PDB file of C-alpha atoms in Angstrom:
ATOM      1  CA  MET A   1      91.058 120.447 117.221  1.00 67.00           C
ATOM      2  CA  LYS A   2      91.811 117.516 114.930  1.00 84.00           C
ATOM      3  CA  ILE A   3      92.733 118.167 111.356  1.00 87.00           C
ATOM      4  CA  SER A   4      93.645 115.782 108.558  1.00 93.00           C
ATOM      5  CA  TYR A   5      95.231 116.116 105.144  1.00 97.00           C
ATOM      6  CA  PRO A   6      95.456 113.633 102.284  1.00 98.00           C
ATOM      7  CA  ALA A   7      98.870 112.092 101.761  1.00 98.00           C
ATOM      8  CA  ILE A   8      99.775 110.092  98.680  1.00 98.00           C
ATOM      9  CA  PHE A   9     101.927 107.080  99.491  1.00 98.00           C
ATOM     10  CA  TYR A  10     103.862 106.055  96.401  1.00 97.00           C
ATOM     11  CA  VAL A  11     105.427 102.602  96.382  1.00 94.00           C
ATOM     12  CA  ASP A  12     108.688 102.958  94.478  1.00 84.00           C
ATOM     13  CA  ASP A  13     109.935  99.418  95.070  1.00 78.00           C
ATOM     14  CA  ASP A  14     109.829  96.816  97.823  1.00 75.00           C
ATOM     15  CA  THR A  15     111.942  98.927 100.176  1.00 82.00           C
ATOM     16  CA  HIS A  16     110.927 102.534  99.583  1.00 93.00           C
ATOM     17  CA  TYR A  17     107.772 104.587 100.081  1.00 96.00           C
ATOM     18  CA  SER A  18     107.537 108.243  99.079  1.00 96.00           C
ATOM     19  CA  VAL A  19     104.857 110.330 100.803  1.00 98.00           C
ATOM     20  CA  ILE A  20     103.618 113.603  99.314  1.00 98.00           C
ATOM     21  CA  PHE A  21     101.193 116.167 100.744  1.00 97.00           C
ATOM     22  CA  PRO A  22      99.704 118.006  97.727  1.00 97.00           C
ATOM     23  CA  ASP A  23      98.028 120.617  99.965  1.00 96.00           C
ATOM     24  CA  PHE A  24     101.423 121.767 101.273  1.00 95.00           C
ATOM     25  CA  ASN A  25     103.067 122.549  97.925  1.00 94.00           C
ATOM     26  CA  TYR A  26     104.106 118.902  97.512  1.00 96.00           C
ATOM     27  CA  LEU A  27     105.754 118.617 100.921  1.00 96.00           C
ATOM     28  CA  ALA A  28     107.428 115.204 100.888  1.00 97.00           C
ATOM     29  CA  THR A  29     109.009 112.577 103.081  1.00 98.00           C
ATOM     30  CA  CYS A  30     109.787 108.882 102.746  1.00 97.00           C
ATOM     31  CA  GLY A  31     110.436 105.633 104.574  1.00 97.00           C
ATOM     32  CA  SER A  32     111.915 102.220 103.926  1.00 95.00           C
ATOM     33  CA  THR A  33     108.827 100.464 105.346  1.00 94.00           C
ATOM     34  CA  LEU A  34     105.160 101.403 105.335  1.00 94.00           C
ATOM     35  CA  GLN A  35     105.246 101.931 109.100  1.00 96.00           C
ATOM     36  CA  GLU A  36     108.304 104.185 108.867  1.00 97.00           C
ATOM     37  CA  ALA A  37     106.749 106.154 105.994  1.00 97.00           C
ATOM     38  CA  ASN A  38     103.569 106.658 108.024  1.00 97.00           C
ATOM     39  CA  GLU A  39     105.541 107.854 111.070  1.00 97.00           C
ATOM     40  CA  MET A  40     107.596 110.194 108.890  1.00 98.00           C
ATOM     41  CA  ALA A  41     104.382 111.540 107.312  1.00 97.00           C
ATOM     42  CA  ILE A  42     102.989 112.404 110.746  1.00 96.00           C
ATOM     43  CA  ASP A  43     106.232 114.139 111.750  1.00 96.00           C
ATOM     44  CA  CYS A  44     106.400 115.963 108.421  1.00 95.00           C
ATOM     45  CA  LEU A  45     102.833 117.231 108.779  1.00 94.00           C
ATOM     46  CA  LYS A  46     103.467 118.345 112.355  1.00 92.00           C
ATOM     47  CA  GLY A  47     106.399 120.434 111.114  1.00 91.00           C
ATOM     48  CA  ALA A  48     104.230 122.073 108.465  1.00 89.00           C
ATOM     49  CA  LEU A  49     101.644 123.188 110.994  1.00 82.00           C
ATOM     50  CA  ASP A  50     103.737 126.247 111.858  1.00 78.00           C
ATOM     51  CA  GLU A  51     102.702 127.678 108.489  1.00 72.00           C
ATOM     52  CA  GLU A  52      99.295 128.990 107.487  1.00 80.00           C
ATOM     53  CA  LEU A  53      97.095 125.936 107.072  1.00 87.00           C
ATOM     54  CA  PRO A  54      95.530 125.348 103.675  1.00 91.00           C
ATOM     55  CA  THR A  55      92.048 123.930 103.349  1.00 92.00           C
ATOM     56  CA  PRO A  56      92.368 120.132 103.071  1.00 94.00           C
ATOM     57  CA  SER A  57      91.657 118.780  99.598  1.00 94.00           C
ATOM     58  CA  LYS A  58      88.669 116.518  99.218  1.00 93.00           C
ATOM     59  CA  THR A  59      90.313 114.640  96.352  1.00 94.00           C
ATOM     60  CA  VAL A  60      93.833 114.296  95.003  1.00 96.00           C
ATOM     61  CA  ASP A  61      95.079 112.808  91.735  1.00 97.00           C
ATOM     62  CA  PRO A  62      98.199 110.687  92.316  1.00 96.00           C
ATOM     63  CA  ASP A  63      98.988 110.441  88.593  1.00 96.00           C
ATOM     64  CA  LYS A  64      98.823 114.218  88.163  1.00 96.00           C
ATOM     65  CA  VAL A  65     101.120 114.788  91.158  1.00 96.00           C
ATOM     66  CA  ALA A  66     103.652 112.229  89.894  1.00 96.00           C
ATOM     67  CA  LYS A  67     103.595 113.794  86.441  1.00 96.00           C
ATOM     68  CA  GLU A  68     104.112 117.310  87.855  1.00 95.00           C
ATOM     69  CA  LEU A  69     107.038 116.064  89.968  1.00 95.00           C
ATOM     70  CA  ASP A  70     108.389 113.974  87.076  1.00 95.00           C
ATOM     71  CA  PHE A  71     108.786 110.616  88.750  1.00 86.00           C
ATOM     72  CA  GLU A  72     107.603 107.065  88.208  1.00 89.00           C
ATOM     73  CA  TYR A  73     106.110 104.684  90.726  1.00 92.00           C
ATOM     74  CA  ARG A  74     104.903 101.112  90.879  1.00 92.00           C
ATOM     75  CA  SER A  75     101.681 101.698  92.838  1.00 94.00           C
ATOM     76  CA  CYS A  76     100.135 104.160  95.273  1.00 96.00           C
ATOM     77  CA  PHE A  77      97.367 104.774  97.761  1.00 96.00           C
ATOM     78  CA  ILE A  78      95.933 107.801  99.538  1.00 97.00           C
ATOM     79  CA  LYS A  79      95.681 108.014 103.297  1.00 97.00           C
ATOM     80  CA  GLN A  80      94.371 110.798 105.523  1.00 96.00           C
ATOM     81  CA  ILE A  81      97.025 111.826 108.038  1.00 95.00           C
ATOM     82  CA  GLU A  82      95.339 113.187 111.152  1.00 91.00           C
ATOM     83  CA  LEU A  83      96.822 115.279 113.905  1.00 85.00           C
TER      84      LEU A  83
END
């Protein structure tokens, strides 16, 4: 069974990406390149699958998440991470 969850990729600067899964109580990881951040996101989500799985969100608000976590970012995008 394939399942996917939205991940918000925040671009902090040219060498750092923060990745947050809102559906998993803001589970987070990061990477110094987009490829590394994506790989870390997959690993992070795999580790969370031992817990009870929440229903995947249909939409997420990156600005709301950043405000709740009290951090600033330069840009962001949302990507579905599928396992």
